[in-house]
Coordinates of C-alpha atoms in Angstrom, one line a residue:
W1 CA -24.9 -13.0 73.1
S2 CA -24.5 -16.8 72.0
P3 CA -21.4 -18.5 72.7
D4 CA -20.1 -17.8 69.1
G5 CA -21.5 -14.1 69.2
N6 CA -23.3 -14.4 66.4
K7 CA -27.0 -14.0 67.9
L8 CA -28.9 -12.5 70.4
L9 CA -32.1 -12.8 72.8
Y10 CA -34.2 -10.3 73.8
V11 CA -37.9 -9.4 74.4
S12 CA -40.5 -8.3 72.0
N13 CA -44.2 -7.3 71.8
K14 CA -44.0 -7.2 68.4
S15 CA -46.4 -10.0 67.6
G16 CA -48.8 -8.9 70.3
N17 CA -47.9 -10.2 73.2
F18 CA -44.2 -9.5 75.1
D19 CA -42.0 -13.0 74.4
L20 CA -38.4 -13.9 73.6
W21 CA -37.0 -13.6 70.0
M22 CA -33.9 -14.4 68.5
M23 CA -32.0 -12.6 65.8
N24 CA -28.4 -12.2 64.1
T25 CA -26.5 -9.6 65.7
D26 CA -26.2 -7.8 62.7
G27 CA -30.7 -7.0 63.1
S28 CA -31.5 -10.3 60.3
N29 CA -33.3 -13.2 61.0
K30 CA -35.5 -12.4 63.2
K31 CA -37.6 -15.6 65.4
Q32 CA -40.1 -15.4 67.9
L33 CA -39.4 -18.4 70.3
T34 CA -41.9 -18.6 72.2
D35 CA -45.8 -17.9 71.7
D36 CA -47.8 -16.9 74.8
A37 CA -51.4 -14.9 74.3
H38 CA -51.7 -13.9 78.2
L39 CA -48.3 -12.2 78.4
E40 CA -49.9 -8.2 77.7
N41 CA -49.5 -7.0 80.9
Y42 CA -45.8 -8.5 82.7
L43 CA -43.8 -6.8 84.4
L44 CA -41.0 -6.0 82.3
G45 CA -37.3 -8.4 83.3
L46 CA -39.3 -10.8 84.6
V47 CA -40.1 -12.5 81.5
G48 CA -36.6 -12.9 78.8
W49 CA -34.7 -10.0 81.4
D50 CA -33.1 -14.3 82.6
A51 CA -32.4 -15.7 79.0
V52 CA -29.2 -17.7 78.4
W53 CA -27.5 -20.2 77.0
S54 CA -26.2 -23.0 77.2
Y55 CA -21.6 -23.4 76.9
D56 CA -22.1 -25.3 73.6
G57 CA -24.5 -23.2 72.6
S58 CA -27.6 -25.6 71.6
R59 CA -29.9 -24.8 74.3
I60 CA -31.4 -21.7 76.2
V61 CA -32.5 -21.1 79.7
Y62 CA -35.1 -18.5 80.7
V63 CA -37.2 -17.1 83.6
S64 CA -41.3 -16.3 82.8
A65 CA -44.1 -15.3 84.5
I66 CA -47.0 -16.5 83.3
S67 CA -50.5 -16.1 85.0
E68 CA -52.6 -18.9 87.4
N69 CA -54.5 -20.1 84.6
D70 CA -51.7 -20.3 82.2
D71 CA -49.9 -23.6 80.5
I72 CA -47.1 -24.8 79.7
W73 CA -45.1 -22.5 76.9
T74 CA -44.5 -24.1 73.4
L75 CA -41.3 -23.2 71.6
T76 CA -40.9 -22.3 67.7
D77 CA -38.5 -24.2 66.0
T78 CA -35.1 -23.0 66.1
G79 CA -33.2 -25.2 63.4
S80 CA -30.6 -26.7 65.6
G81 CA -33.1 -29.6 67.1
K82 CA -31.2 -29.7 70.5
E83 CA -33.0 -28.9 73.7
L84 CA -33.0 -25.5 75.1
M85 CA -34.6 -25.0 79.1
L86 CA -37.5 -22.8 80.3
N87 CA -38.9 -22.1 83.6
L88 CA -42.9 -21.8 84.4
S89 CA -43.2 -19.1 86.8
N90 CA -45.8 -18.4 88.0
V91 CA -44.4 -15.4 90.7
S92 CA -47.3 -15.3 92.7
R93 CA -47.7 -18.8 93.1
N94 CA -45.8 -21.8 91.7
S95 CA -43.3 -22.5 88.5
D96 CA -41.4 -25.1 87.5
I97 CA -38.6 -26.0 85.1
W98 CA -39.7 -27.4 82.3
I99 CA -36.8 -29.2 79.1
M100 CA -37.9 -29.6 75.8
N101 CA -36.4 -29.6 72.0
A102 CA -36.2 -26.1 70.0
N103 CA -38.8 -27.5 67.9
G104 CA -41.5 -28.1 71.0
S105 CA -41.4 -31.6 70.8
G106 CA -39.9 -33.8 73.4
S107 CA -40.9 -31.7 76.5
K108 CA -40.3 -32.8 79.9
Q109 CA -41.0 -31.4 83.5
L110 CA -37.9 -31.2 85.5
T111 CA -39.6 -30.5 88.9
I112 CA -42.9 -31.9 90.2
D113 CA -44.5 -30.4 93.1
H114 CA -46.7 -27.3 94.5
E115 CA -43.4 -25.2 95.1
K116 CA -41.9 -22.3 93.3
N117 CA -39.2 -23.4 91.7
L118 CA -36.7 -20.1 89.8
Q119 CA -33.6 -19.3 88.6
P120 CA -32.1 -22.5 87.0
R121 CA -28.3 -22.1 86.0
W122 CA -26.5 -25.1 83.9
Q123 CA -23.0 -25.6 85.2
P124 CA -20.4 -24.5 83.1
Y125 CA -19.3 -27.3 80.7
G126 CA -21.6 -30.3 82.5
D127 CA -25.0 -31.4 83.4
K128 CA -25.5 -29.9 86.2
I129 CA -28.7 -27.4 86.7
A130 CA -28.7 -25.2 90.1
F131 CA -31.6 -23.6 90.7
L132 CA -33.5 -22.4 93.7
S133 CA -36.7 -23.9 95.5
N134 CA -39.1 -23.6 98.1
R135 CA -40.2 -26.9 98.6
S136 CA -38.2 -27.5 101.8
G137 CA -40.2 -24.0 103.2
N138 CA -37.4 -21.3 102.6
M139 CA -35.9 -20.7 99.3
D140 CA -32.8 -22.7 99.4
L141 CA -30.6 -23.9 96.6
W142 CA -30.8 -27.4 94.7
I143 CA -29.1 -29.0 92.5
M144 CA -29.8 -31.8 89.6
N145 CA -29.0 -33.6 86.8
S146 CA -30.1 -32.2 83.1
D147 CA -33.0 -34.7 83.3
G148 CA -34.9 -34.1 86.7
S149 CA -33.1 -36.7 88.5
E150 CA -31.3 -36.9 91.6
K151 CA -32.6 -33.6 92.7
V152 CA -29.9 -32.3 96.0
Q153 CA -30.5 -29.9 98.4
L154 CA -26.8 -27.7 98.9
T155 CA -28.8 -25.0 101.5
S156 CA -30.6 -25.6 104.5
T157 CA -31.6 -21.5 106.5
T158 CA -33.9 -19.8 107.6
G159 CA -34.2 -17.0 105.5
H160 CA -34.1 -16.8 101.4
N161 CA -31.3 -17.2 98.8
R162 CA -30.8 -16.2 95.4
D163 CA -28.1 -14.6 92.8
I164 CA -27.0 -17.8 91.5
S165 CA -23.5 -17.7 90.1
W166 CA -21.2 -20.5 89.2
S167 CA -17.6 -20.5 89.0
P168 CA -16.0 -20.9 85.5
D169 CA -14.8 -24.1 86.0
G170 CA -18.3 -25.1 87.7
K171 CA -16.6 -26.2 90.5
M172 CA -18.4 -23.7 92.8
I173 CA -21.2 -22.0 93.2
T174 CA -22.0 -17.7 94.9
F175 CA -24.7 -16.8 96.1
T176 CA -26.9 -14.3 98.5
S177 CA -28.1 -15.2 101.5
T178 CA -31.1 -13.1 103.0
G179 CA -31.5 -13.4 106.8
S180 CA -35.2 -11.4 106.4
Y181 CA -37.3 -9.9 103.6
N182 CA -39.3 -7.1 104.6
Y183 CA -38.9 -5.0 101.2
P184 CA -37.4 -2.2 101.2
D185 CA -35.7 -3.2 104.9
F186 CA -34.0 -6.4 104.3
S187 CA -30.8 -7.8 104.9
S188 CA -28.0 -10.0 102.8
T189 CA -24.6 -11.2 102.2
I190 CA -22.8 -13.1 99.5
W191 CA -21.6 -16.5 100.0
V192 CA -19.3 -19.8 98.5
M193 CA -20.0 -23.1 98.7
N194 CA -18.5 -26.2 96.7
S195 CA -21.3 -27.3 94.0
D196 CA -22.0 -30.3 96.1
G197 CA -23.0 -27.8 98.9
S198 CA -19.7 -28.9 100.8
S199 CA -17.1 -25.6 102.6
K200 CA -20.1 -23.2 102.8
K201 CA -18.1 -19.7 103.5
Q202 CA -19.6 -16.4 104.8
L203 CA -17.9 -13.6 102.2
T204 CA -19.5 -10.5 103.3
S205 CA -21.2 -9.1 106.1
D206 CA -22.3 -6.0 105.5
N207 CA -25.8 -7.0 105.0
R208 CA -26.3 -5.2 101.8
D209 CA -24.6 -7.1 99.0
H210 CA -26.2 -8.6 96.5
F211 CA -25.7 -10.4 92.5
P212 CA -22.2 -12.0 92.9
E213 CA -20.3 -12.7 89.7
W214 CA -16.8 -14.4 89.2
S215 CA -14.7 -12.9 86.9
P216 CA -13.3 -15.3 84.0
D217 CA -10.3 -16.7 85.3
G218 CA -12.1 -17.4 88.3
T219 CA -9.8 -15.1 91.1
K220 CA -12.6 -12.4 91.8
I221 CA -15.9 -11.5 92.4
A222 CA -17.3 -8.5 91.7
F223 CA -20.5 -7.7 93.4
Q224 CA -23.1 -4.4 94.8
S225 CA -23.1 -3.4 98.3
G226 CA -25.3 -0.6 100.0
P227 CA -28.8 0.5 100.8
I228 CA -31.4 0.7 98.1
G229 CA -30.4 4.0 96.5
E230 CA -26.9 3.7 97.7
E231 CA -25.5 0.8 96.2
A232 CA -22.3 0.9 94.8
I233 CA -19.7 -1.8 92.9
W234 CA -17.0 -3.6 94.8
L235 CA -14.8 -6.0 94.1
M236 CA -13.3 -9.3 96.1
N237 CA -11.0 -12.4 96.2
I238 CA -12.9 -15.3 95.8
D239 CA -11.7 -15.7 99.6
G240 CA -13.6 -12.6 100.8
T241 CA -10.1 -10.8 101.1
G242 CA -9.3 -7.9 99.3
K243 CA -12.7 -5.8 99.5
V244 CA -11.9 -2.7 97.1
Q245 CA -15.3 0.2 96.4
L246 CA -15.2 0.6 92.7
T247 CA -17.7 3.4 92.3
D248 CA -19.3 5.7 94.6
N249 CA -22.5 4.7 96.2
T250 CA -25.3 6.3 93.4
S251 CA -27.6 2.9 93.0
N252 CA -25.1 1.3 90.9
V253 CA -25.9 -2.3 90.3
F254 CA -25.8 -5.7 88.7
P255 CA -22.3 -5.8 87.7
H256 CA -20.8 -8.2 85.1
W257 CA -17.3 -8.8 84.1
S258 CA -15.5 -7.8 80.3
P259 CA -14.1 -11.2 79.3
D260 CA -10.4 -9.7 79.4
M261 CA -11.5 -8.7 82.9
E262 CA -10.2 -5.3 82.3
K263 CA -13.7 -3.5 82.8
I264 CA -16.7 -4.1 84.5
V265 CA -20.2 -3.0 83.1
F266 CA -23.0 -1.8 85.4
T267 CA -26.6 0.0 85.5
S268 CA -25.6 3.3 87.2
L269 CA -29.4 4.8 87.9
P270 CA -30.6 7.4 86.8
N271 CA -28.3 7.5 83.8
G272 CA -28.7 3.8 82.5
I273 CA -25.6 1.5 81.2
S274 CA -22.0 2.7 82.0
V275 CA -18.6 1.0 81.9
I276 CA -16.1 1.1 84.6
T277 CA -12.1 0.7 83.7
L278 CA -10.1 -1.3 86.4
G279 CA -8.1 1.6 88.0
D280 CA -10.0 4.1 86.1
S281 CA -13.2 6.0 86.7
S282 CA -16.4 5.2 85.7
K283 CA -17.6 6.2 82.3
P284 CA -21.1 6.4 81.0
V285 CA -22.0 5.0 78.1
P286 CA -22.7 7.8 75.4
G287 CA -26.6 7.7 74.1
V288 CA -28.0 5.6 77.5
G289 CA -29.9 8.5 79.6
L290 CA -33.2 8.1 81.6
L291 CA -35.4 6.7 78.5
G292 CA -32.6 3.6 79.0
V293 CA -33.0 3.2 82.3
F294 CA -35.7 0.5 82.7
V295 CA -34.3 -1.5 79.5
S296 CA -31.1 -1.3 81.5
L297 CA -32.1 -2.4 84.7
F298 CA -30.7 -5.6 85.1
G299 CA -27.4 -4.3 83.2
G300 CA -25.4 -4.7 79.8
R301 CA -24.1 -8.2 78.7
W302 CA -20.4 -8.4 77.2
L303 CA -19.9 -10.5 73.8
F304 CA -18.3 -13.3 75.2
R305 CA -16.0 -15.7 72.0
R306 CA -15.3 -18.7 73.7
K307 CA -12.4 -20.9 72.5
Q308 CA -12.3 -23.9 71.0
V309 CA -9.8 -26.7 72.5

């Protein structure tokens, strides 16, 4: 959803390749935003699934998996002439983060190295970008200005980090830290820190905790916990206290809050998208079944209309 609730981003192969598209919420005015001839055989979910609007609705950030021979993606004009950010990701090799105007002009490479730079996340109502990079040897969290300047390493671990999530006020970041990554047997815990990397605190210790997401008011964190195939949705305070299990341990993953904090939408395999009312039982969304599993792999998204002050 766009912040004003009027547009949607989605991935489609209607042009012959899998690309990022935009349309009005009534299905009209479909517009292709990316155009790449080398994405016929990509892994669905690595291109476009991470597309996120900037908080003012003028920019878009997304992750793209491309082959080693591909060049920079170009974007068609969205009509705004404003900037959007993209991540040129070669999953098996290297990737860089770029920024350009929506009409394809003014492209600028924000990360310039021979490493992986992934998962860019805009600071809410700010001008910072948090991202993942293995330039230090491990996949750590970094932060930079939106023009690519002042890159600062926020974490330094022997394992790998991922799942960046900003607090609503842009002052704190929660993330997942993976001590060892030997799929499917790996451990991970959820941490929180200030946006400058200070005051790091480990929030969980069950070693299979992933995908933390802040509540809209910044007081709670929803997350998934459990070994593969036995995940459940949990809730905790931002200091790690008050942990409550919300669902059973049956592949319930990727939680996302409703704007009013009364519900959490998540993926429930193999049934598709489900919604839980806090204090109530899980209720599958009608019409989403086995055929919707792959499409809904990374969970649903709520319409979030932001008040203008």
